[in-house]
Short mmCIF file of N, CA and C in Angstrom, two decimals:
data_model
loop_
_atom_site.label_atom_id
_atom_site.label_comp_id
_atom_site.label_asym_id
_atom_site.label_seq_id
_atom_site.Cartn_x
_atom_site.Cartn_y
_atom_site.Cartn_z
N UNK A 1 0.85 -1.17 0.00
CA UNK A 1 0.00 0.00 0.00
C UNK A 1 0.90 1.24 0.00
N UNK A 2 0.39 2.14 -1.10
CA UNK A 2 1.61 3.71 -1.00
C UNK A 2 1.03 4.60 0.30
N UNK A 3 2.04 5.42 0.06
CA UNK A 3 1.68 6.19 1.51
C UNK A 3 0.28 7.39 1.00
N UNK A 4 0.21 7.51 -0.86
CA UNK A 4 -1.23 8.28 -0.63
C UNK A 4 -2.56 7.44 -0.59
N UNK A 5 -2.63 6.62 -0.74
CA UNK A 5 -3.75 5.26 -0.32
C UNK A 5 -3.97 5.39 0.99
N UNK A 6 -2.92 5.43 1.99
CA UNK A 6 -2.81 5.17 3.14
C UNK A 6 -3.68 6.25 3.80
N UNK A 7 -2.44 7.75 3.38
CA UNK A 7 -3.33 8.94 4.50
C UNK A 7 -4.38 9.10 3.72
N UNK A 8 -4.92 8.92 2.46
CA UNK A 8 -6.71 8.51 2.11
C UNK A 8 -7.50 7.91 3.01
N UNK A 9 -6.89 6.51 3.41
CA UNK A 9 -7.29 5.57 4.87
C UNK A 9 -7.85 6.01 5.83
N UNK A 10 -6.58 7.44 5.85
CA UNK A 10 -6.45 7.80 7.55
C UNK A 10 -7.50 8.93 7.70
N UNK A 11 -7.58 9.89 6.47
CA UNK A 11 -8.32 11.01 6.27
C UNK A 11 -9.93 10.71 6.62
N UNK A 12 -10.08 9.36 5.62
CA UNK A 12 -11.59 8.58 5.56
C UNK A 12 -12.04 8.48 7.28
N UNK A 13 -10.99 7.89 7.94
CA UNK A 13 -11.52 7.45 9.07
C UNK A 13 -11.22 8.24 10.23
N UNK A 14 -10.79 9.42 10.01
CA UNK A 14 -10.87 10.68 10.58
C UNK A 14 -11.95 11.35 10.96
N UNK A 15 -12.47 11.61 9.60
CA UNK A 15 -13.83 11.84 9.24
C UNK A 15 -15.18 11.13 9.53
N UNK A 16 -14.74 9.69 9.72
CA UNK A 16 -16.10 8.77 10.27
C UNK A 16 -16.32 8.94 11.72
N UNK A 17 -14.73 9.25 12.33
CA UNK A 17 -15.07 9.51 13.43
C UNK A 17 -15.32 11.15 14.31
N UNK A 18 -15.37 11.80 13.29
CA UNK A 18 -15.95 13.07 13.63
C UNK A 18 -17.20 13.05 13.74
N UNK A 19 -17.81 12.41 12.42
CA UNK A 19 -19.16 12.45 12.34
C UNK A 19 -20.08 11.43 13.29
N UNK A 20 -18.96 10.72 14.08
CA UNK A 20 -19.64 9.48 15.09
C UNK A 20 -19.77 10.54 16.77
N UNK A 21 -18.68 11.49 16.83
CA UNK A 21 -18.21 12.24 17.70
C UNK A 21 -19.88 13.48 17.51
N UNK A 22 -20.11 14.06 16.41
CA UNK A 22 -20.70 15.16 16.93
C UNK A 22 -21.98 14.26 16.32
N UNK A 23 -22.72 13.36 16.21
CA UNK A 23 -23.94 12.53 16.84
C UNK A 23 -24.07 12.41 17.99
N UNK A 24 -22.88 12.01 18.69
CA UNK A 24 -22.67 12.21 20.48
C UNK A 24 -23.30 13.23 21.12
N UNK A 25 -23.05 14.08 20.69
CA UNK A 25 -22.75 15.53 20.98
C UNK A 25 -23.94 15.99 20.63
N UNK A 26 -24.35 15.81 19.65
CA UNK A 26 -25.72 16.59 19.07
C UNK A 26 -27.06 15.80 20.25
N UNK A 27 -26.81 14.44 20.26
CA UNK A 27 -27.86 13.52 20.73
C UNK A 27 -27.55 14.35 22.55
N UNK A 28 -26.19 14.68 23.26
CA UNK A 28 -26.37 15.37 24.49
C UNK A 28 -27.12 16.46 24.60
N UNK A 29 -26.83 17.13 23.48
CA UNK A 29 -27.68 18.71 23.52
C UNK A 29 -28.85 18.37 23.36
N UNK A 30 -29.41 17.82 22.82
CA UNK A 30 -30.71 17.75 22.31
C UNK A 30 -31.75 16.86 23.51
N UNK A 31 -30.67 16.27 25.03
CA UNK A 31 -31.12 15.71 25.93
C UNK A 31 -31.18 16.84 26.88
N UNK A 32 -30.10 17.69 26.73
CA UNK A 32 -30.25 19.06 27.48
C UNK A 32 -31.06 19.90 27.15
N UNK A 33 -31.75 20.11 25.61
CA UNK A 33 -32.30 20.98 25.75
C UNK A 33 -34.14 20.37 25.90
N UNK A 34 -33.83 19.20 26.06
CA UNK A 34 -35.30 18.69 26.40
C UNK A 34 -35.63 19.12 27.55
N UNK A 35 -34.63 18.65 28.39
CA UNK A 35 -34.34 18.66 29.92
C UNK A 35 -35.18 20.25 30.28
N UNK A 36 -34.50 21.44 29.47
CA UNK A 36 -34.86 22.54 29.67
C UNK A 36 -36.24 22.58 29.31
N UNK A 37 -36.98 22.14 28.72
CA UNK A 37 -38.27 22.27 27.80
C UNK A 37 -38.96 21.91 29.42
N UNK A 38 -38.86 20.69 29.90
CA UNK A 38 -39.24 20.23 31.38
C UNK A 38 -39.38 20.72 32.32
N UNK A 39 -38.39 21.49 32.50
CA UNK A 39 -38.56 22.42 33.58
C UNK A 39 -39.82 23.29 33.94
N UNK A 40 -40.78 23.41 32.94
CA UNK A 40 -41.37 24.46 32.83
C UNK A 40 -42.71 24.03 33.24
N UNK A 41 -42.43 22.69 32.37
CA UNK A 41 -43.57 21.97 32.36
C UNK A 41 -44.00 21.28 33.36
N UNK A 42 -42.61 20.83 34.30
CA UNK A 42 -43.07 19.77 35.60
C UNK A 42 -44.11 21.17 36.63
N UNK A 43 -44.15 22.41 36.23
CA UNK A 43 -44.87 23.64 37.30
C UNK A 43 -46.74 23.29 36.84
N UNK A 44 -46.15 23.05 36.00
CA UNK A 44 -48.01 23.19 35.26
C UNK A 44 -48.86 22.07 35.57
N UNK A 45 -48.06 20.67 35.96
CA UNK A 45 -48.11 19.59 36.12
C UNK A 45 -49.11 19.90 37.42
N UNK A 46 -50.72 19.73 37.19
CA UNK A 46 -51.42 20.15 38.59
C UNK A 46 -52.88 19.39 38.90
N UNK A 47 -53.18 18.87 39.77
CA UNK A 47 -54.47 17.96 40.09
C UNK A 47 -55.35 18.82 40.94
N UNK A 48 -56.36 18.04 41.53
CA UNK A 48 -57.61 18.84 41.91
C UNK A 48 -56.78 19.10 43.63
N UNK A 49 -56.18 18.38 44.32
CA UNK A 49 -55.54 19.12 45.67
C UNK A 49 -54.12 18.59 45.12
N UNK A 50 -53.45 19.19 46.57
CA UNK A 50 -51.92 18.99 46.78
C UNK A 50 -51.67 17.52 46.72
N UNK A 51 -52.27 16.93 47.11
CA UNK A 51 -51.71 15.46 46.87
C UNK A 51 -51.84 14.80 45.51
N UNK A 52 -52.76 14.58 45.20
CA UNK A 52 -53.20 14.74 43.45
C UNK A 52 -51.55 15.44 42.83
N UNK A 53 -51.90 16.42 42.73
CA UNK A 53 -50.65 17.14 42.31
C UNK A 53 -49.49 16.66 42.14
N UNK A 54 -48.90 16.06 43.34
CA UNK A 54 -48.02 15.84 43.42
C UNK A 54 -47.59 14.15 43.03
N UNK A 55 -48.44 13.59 43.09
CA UNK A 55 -48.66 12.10 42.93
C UNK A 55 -48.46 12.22 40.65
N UNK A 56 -48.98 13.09 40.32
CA UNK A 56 -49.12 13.23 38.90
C UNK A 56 -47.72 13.79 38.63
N UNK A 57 -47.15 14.61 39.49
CA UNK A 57 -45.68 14.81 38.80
C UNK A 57 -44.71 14.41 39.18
N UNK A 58 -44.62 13.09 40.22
CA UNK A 58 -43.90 11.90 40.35
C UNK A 58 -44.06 10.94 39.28
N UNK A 59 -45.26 10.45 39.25
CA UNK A 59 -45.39 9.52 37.66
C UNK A 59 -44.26 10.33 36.37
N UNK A 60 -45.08 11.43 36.22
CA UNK A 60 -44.51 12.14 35.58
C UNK A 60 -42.28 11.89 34.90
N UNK A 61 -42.17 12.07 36.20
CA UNK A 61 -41.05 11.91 35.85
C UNK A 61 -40.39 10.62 35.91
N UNK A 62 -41.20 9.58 36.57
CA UNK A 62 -40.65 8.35 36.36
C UNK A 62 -40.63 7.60 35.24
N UNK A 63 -41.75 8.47 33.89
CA UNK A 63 -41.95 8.31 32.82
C UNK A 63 -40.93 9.26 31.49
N UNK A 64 -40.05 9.80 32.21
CA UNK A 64 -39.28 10.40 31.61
C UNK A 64 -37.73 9.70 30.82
N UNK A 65 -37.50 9.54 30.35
CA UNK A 65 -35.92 9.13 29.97
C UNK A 65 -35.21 9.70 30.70
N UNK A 66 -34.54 8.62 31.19
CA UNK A 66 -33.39 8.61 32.46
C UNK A 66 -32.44 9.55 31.90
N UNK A 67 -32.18 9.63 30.73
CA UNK A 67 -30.63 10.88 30.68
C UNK A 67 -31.70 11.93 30.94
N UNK A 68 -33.00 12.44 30.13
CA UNK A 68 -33.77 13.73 30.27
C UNK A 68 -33.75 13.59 31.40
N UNK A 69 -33.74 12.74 32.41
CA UNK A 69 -34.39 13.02 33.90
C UNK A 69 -32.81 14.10 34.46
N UNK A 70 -31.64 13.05 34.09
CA UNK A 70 -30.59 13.56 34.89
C UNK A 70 -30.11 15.08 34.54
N UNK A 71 -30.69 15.22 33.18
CA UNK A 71 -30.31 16.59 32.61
C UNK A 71 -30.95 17.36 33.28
N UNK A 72 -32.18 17.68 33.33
CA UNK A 72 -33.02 18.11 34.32
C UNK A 72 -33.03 18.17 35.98
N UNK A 73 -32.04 17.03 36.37
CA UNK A 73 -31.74 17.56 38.25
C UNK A 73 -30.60 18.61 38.10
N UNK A 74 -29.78 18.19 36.81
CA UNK A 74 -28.33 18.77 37.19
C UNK A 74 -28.62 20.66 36.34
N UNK A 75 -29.72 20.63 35.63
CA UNK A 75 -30.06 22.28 35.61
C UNK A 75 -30.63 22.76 36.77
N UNK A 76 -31.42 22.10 37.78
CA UNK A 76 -32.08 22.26 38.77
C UNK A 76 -31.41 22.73 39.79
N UNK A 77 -29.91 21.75 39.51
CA UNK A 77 -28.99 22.73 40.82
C UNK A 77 -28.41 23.85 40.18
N UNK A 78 -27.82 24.02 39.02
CA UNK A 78 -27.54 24.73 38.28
C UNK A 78 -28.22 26.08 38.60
N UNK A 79 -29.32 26.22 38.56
CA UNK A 79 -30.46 27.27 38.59
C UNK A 79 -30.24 27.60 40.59
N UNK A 80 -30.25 26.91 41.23
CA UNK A 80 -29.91 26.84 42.64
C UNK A 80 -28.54 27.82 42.82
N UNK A 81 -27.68 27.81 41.92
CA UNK A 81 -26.69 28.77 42.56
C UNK A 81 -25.65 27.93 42.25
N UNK A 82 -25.08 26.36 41.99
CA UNK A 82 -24.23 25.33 41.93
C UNK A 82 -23.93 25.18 40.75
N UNK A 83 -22.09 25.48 40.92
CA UNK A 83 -21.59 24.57 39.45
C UNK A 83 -21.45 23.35 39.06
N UNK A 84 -21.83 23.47 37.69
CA UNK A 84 -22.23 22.10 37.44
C UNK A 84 -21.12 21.36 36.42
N UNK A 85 -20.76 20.47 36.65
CA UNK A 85 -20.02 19.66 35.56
C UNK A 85 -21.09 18.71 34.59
N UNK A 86 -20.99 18.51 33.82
CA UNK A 86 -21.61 17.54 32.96
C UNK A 86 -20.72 16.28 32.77
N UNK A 87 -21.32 15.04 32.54
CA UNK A 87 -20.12 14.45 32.01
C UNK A 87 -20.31 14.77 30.58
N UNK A 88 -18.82 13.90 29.79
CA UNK A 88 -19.12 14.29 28.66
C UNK A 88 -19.53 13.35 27.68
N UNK A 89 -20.42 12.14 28.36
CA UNK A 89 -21.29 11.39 27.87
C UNK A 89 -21.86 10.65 28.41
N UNK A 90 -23.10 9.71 27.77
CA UNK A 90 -23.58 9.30 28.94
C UNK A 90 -23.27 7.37 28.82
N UNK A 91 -23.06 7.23 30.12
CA UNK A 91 -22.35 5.64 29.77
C UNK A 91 -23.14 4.86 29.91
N UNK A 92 -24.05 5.22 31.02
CA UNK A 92 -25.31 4.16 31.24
C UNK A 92 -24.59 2.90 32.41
N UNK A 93 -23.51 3.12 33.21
CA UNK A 93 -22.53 2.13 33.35
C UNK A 93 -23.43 2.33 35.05
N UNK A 94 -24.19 2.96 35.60
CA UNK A 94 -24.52 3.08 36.78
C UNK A 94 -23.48 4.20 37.99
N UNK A 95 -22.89 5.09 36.86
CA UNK A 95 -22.12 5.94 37.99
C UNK A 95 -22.28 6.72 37.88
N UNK A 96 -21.20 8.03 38.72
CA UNK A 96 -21.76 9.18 38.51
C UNK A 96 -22.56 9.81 37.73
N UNK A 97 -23.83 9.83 38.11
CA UNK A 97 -24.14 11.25 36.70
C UNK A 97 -23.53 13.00 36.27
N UNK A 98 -22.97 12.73 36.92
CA UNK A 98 -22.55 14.52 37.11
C UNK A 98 -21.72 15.22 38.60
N UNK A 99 -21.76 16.00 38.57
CA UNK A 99 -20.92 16.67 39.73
C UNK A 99 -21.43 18.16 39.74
N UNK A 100 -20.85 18.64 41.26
CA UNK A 100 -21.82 20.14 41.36
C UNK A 100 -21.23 20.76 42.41
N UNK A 101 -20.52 21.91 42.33
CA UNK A 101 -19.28 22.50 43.42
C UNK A 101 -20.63 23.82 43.94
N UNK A 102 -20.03 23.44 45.09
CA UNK A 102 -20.58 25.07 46.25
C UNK A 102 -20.06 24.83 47.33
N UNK A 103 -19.42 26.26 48.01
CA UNK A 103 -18.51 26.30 48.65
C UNK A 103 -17.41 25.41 49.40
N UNK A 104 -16.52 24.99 48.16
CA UNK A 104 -15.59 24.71 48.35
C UNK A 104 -15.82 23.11 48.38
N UNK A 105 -16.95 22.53 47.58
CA UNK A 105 -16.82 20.89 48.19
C UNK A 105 -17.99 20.64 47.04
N UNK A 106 -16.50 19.35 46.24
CA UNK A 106 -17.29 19.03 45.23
C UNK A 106 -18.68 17.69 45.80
N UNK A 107 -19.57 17.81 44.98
CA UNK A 107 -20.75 16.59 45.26
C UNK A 107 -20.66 15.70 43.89
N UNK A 108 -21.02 14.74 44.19
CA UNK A 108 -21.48 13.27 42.95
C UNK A 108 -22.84 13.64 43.05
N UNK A 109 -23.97 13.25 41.96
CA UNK A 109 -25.15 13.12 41.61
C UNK A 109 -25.06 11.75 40.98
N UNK A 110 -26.14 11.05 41.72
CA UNK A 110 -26.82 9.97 41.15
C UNK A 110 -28.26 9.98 40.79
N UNK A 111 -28.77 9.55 39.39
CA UNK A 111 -30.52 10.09 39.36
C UNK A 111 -30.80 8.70 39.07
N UNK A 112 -32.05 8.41 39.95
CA UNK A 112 -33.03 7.20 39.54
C UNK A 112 -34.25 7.28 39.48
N UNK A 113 -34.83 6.27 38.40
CA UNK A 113 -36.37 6.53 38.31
C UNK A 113 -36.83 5.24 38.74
N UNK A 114 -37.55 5.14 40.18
CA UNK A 114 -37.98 4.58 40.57
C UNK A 114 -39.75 4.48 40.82
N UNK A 115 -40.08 3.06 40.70
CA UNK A 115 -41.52 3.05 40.83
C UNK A 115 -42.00 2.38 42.66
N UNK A 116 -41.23 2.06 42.82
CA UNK A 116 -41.17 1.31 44.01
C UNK A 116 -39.93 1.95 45.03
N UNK A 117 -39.49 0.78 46.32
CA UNK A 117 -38.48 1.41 46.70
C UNK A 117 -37.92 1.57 46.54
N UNK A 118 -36.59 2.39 46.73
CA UNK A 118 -35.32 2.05 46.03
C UNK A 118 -34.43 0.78 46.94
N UNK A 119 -33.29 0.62 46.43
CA UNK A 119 -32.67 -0.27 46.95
C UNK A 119 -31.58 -0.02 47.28
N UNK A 120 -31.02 -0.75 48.84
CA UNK A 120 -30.04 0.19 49.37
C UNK A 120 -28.60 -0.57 48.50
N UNK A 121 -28.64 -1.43 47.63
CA UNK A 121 -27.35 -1.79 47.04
C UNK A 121 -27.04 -0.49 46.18
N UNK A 122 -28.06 -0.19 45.26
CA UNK A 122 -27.97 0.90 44.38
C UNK A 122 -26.94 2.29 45.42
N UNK A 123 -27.57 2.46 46.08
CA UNK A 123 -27.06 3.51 47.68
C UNK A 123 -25.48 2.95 47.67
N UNK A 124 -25.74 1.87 48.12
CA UNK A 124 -23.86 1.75 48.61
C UNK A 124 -22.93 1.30 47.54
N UNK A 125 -23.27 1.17 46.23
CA UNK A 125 -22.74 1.35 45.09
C UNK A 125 -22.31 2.90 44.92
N UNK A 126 -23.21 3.97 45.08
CA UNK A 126 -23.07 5.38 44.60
C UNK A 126 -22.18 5.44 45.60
N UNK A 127 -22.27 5.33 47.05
CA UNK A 127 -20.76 5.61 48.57
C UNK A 127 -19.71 5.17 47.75
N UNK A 128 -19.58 3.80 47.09
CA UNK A 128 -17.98 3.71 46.54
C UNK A 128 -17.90 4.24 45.22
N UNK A 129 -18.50 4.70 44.38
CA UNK A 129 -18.23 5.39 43.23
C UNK A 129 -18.19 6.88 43.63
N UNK A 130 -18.39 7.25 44.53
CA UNK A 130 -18.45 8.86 45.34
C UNK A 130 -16.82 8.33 45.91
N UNK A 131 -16.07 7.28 46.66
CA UNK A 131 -14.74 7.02 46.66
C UNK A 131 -13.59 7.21 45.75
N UNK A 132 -14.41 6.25 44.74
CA UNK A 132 -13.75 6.22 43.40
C UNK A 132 -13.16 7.54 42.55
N UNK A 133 -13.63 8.26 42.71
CA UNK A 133 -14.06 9.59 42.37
C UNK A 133 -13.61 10.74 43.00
N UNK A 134 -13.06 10.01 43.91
CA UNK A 134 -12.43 11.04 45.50
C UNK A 134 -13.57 12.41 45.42
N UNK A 135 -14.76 12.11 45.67
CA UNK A 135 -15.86 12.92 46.08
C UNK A 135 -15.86 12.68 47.71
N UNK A 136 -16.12 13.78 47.79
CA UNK A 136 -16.78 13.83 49.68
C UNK A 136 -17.90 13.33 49.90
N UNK A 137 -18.94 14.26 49.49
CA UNK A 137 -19.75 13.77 49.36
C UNK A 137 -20.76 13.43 48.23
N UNK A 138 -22.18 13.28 48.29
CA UNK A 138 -22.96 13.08 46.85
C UNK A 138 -24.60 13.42 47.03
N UNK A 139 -25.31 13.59 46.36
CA UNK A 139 -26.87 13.70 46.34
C UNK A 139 -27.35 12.21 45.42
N UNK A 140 -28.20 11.54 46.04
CA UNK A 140 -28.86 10.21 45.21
C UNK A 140 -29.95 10.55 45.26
N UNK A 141 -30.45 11.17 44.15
CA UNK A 141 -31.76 11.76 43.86
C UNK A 141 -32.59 10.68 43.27
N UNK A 142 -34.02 10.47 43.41
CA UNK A 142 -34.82 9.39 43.09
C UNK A 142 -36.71 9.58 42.99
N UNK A 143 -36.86 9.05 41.87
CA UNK A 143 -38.60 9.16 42.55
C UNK A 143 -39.61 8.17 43.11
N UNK A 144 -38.48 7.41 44.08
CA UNK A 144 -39.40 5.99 44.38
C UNK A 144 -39.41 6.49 46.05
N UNK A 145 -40.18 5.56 46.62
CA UNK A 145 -40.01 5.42 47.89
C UNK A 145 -38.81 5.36 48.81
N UNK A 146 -38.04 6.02 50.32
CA UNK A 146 -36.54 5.60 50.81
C UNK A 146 -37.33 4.63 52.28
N UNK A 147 -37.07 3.69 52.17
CA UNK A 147 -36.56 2.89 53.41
C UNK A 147 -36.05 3.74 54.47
N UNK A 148 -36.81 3.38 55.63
CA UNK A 148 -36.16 3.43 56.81
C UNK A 148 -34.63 3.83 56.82
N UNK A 149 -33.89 2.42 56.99
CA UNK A 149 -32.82 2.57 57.34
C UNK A 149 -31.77 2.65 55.65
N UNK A 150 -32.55 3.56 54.87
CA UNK A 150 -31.14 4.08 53.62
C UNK A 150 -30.62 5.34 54.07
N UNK A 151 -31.10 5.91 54.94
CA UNK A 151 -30.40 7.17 55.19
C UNK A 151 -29.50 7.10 56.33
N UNK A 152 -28.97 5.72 56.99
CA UNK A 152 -28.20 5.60 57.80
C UNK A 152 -27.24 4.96 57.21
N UNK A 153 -27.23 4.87 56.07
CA UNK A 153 -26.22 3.92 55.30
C UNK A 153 -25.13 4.74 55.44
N UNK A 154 -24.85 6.18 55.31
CA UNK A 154 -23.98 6.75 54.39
C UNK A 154 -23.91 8.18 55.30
N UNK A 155 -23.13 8.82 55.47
CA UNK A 155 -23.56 10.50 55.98
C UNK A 155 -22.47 11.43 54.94
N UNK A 156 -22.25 10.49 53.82
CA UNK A 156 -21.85 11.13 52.62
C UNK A 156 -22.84 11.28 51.76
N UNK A 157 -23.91 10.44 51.93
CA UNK A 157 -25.45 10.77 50.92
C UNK A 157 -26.36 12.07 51.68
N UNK A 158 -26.51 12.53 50.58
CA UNK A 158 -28.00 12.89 51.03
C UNK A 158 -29.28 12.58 50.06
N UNK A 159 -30.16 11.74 50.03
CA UNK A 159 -30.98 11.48 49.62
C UNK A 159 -31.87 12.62 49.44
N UNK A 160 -32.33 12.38 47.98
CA UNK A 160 -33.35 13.91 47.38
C UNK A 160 -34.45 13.41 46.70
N UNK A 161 -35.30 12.78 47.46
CA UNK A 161 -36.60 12.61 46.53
C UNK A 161 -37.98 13.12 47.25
N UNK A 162 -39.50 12.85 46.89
CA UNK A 162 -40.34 13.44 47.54
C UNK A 162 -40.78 14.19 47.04
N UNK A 163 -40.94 15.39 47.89
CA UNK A 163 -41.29 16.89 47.99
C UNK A 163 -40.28 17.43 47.71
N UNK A 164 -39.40 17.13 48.22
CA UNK A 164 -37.73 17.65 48.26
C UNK A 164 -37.49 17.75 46.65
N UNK A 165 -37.70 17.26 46.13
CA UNK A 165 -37.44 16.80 44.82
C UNK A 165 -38.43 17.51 44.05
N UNK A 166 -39.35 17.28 43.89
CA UNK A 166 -40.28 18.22 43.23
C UNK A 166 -39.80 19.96 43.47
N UNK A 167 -39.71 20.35 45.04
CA UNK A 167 -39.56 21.95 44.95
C UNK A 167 -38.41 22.20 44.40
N UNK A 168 -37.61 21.48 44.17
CA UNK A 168 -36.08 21.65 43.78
C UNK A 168 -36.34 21.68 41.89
N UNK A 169 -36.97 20.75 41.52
CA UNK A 169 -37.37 20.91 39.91
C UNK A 169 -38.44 21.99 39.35
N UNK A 170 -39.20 22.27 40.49
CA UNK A 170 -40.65 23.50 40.55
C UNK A 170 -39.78 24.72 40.60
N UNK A 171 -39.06 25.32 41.50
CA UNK A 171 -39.12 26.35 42.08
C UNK A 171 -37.95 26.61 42.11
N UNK A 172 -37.03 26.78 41.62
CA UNK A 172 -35.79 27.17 41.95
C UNK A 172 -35.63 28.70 42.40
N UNK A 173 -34.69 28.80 43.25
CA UNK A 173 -34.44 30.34 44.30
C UNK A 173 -33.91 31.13 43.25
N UNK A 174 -33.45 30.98 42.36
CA UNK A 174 -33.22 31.88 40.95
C UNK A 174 -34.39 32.38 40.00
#
C-alpha cells in the first residue's frame, strides 16, 4: 500500500469519526435541551388538591428518559446557585451522573427513576463510586419510595426525593 492510499485511509476514518463524535454531541444537547423544555412543564403539572398534584408529577417523571431526567436535576442545581459539571457522555454504566461544586466541596449526583423502593445496594454502590471519584460527598436523587434505614447507610449521601425533589425541579431560588 503507497503512503497516498494510506493517508486517504487515515483522512476517511478521521472523518467517520468526527461524524460518530458530533452525533454524540448533538444527541447530548438535544437531551439538554429537552431537559430545559421540562422544567417548565413539571410547574403546570397540577391535580384537583396537593396530593393529586403531586402524585401526577412523580409519575410524571418516572416516565421520563433517564438521561432527560438527569439533565433536568443537574439544571435544577444549576439554577440553585451550583456549578455544574456535565459528564461528557452518557455511559449508562450506573455511575456518577454529574458533579456540582458550592462552597468549596465538590458533590457526585446519582438520578433514579424509581416506581417502588429504592434499593439500598444501588445507595452503597453510589458511597464507593463517590470514593472512586475522591468525592466527599454526593446527592442520590430518586422518585421511588426511601426505606427506613437508607439514610443511615452513608452520611456522605443525602438522599433527594419526595417533595424535596419536586420543589427543587418546581421552584428554583433563581
Amino acid at each position: 500500500m503507497d503512503r497516498k492510499m494510506l493517508s486517504g485511509w487515515i483522512a476517511r476514518g478521521r472523518a467517520w469519526f468526527s461524524r460518530i463524535q458530533s452525533r454524540k454531541k448533538r444527541g447530548h444537547r438535544r437531551r439538554q435541551d429537552a431537559a430545559g423544555r421540562r422544567a417548565v412543564t413539571i410547574s403546570e403539572i397540577v391535580g384537583k388538591d396537593a396530593q393529586e398534584t403531586f402524585a401526577r408529577r412523580i409519575a410524571y417523571l418516572r416516565k421520563l428518559d433517564p438521561l432527560v431526567f438527569e439533565e433536568l436535576v443537574l439544571d435544577a442545581f444549576q439554577k440553585e446557585g451550583w456549578l455544574v459539571q456535565r459528564n461528557t457522555r452518557y455511559s449508562g454504566d450506573g455511575g456518577i451522573d454529574g458533579r456540582i461544586f458550592q462552597k468549596g466541596t465538590w458533590w457526585g449526583i446519582q438520578c433514579k427513576r424509581y416506581k417502588g423502593a429504592i434499593k439500598t445496594d444501588h445507595v452503597k454502590q453510589f458511597v464507593s463510586n463517590l470514593h472512586k471519584e475522591n468525592l466527599e460527598c454526593g446527592f442520590f436523587v430518586h422518585t421511588g419510595r426511601t426505606p427506613a434505614g437508607v439514610n443511615l447507610l452513608s452520611e456522605q449521601v443525602t438522599i433527594l426525593s419526595g417533595q424535596k425533589l419536586i420543589r427543587l425541579l418546581e421552584f428554583p431560588s433563581r
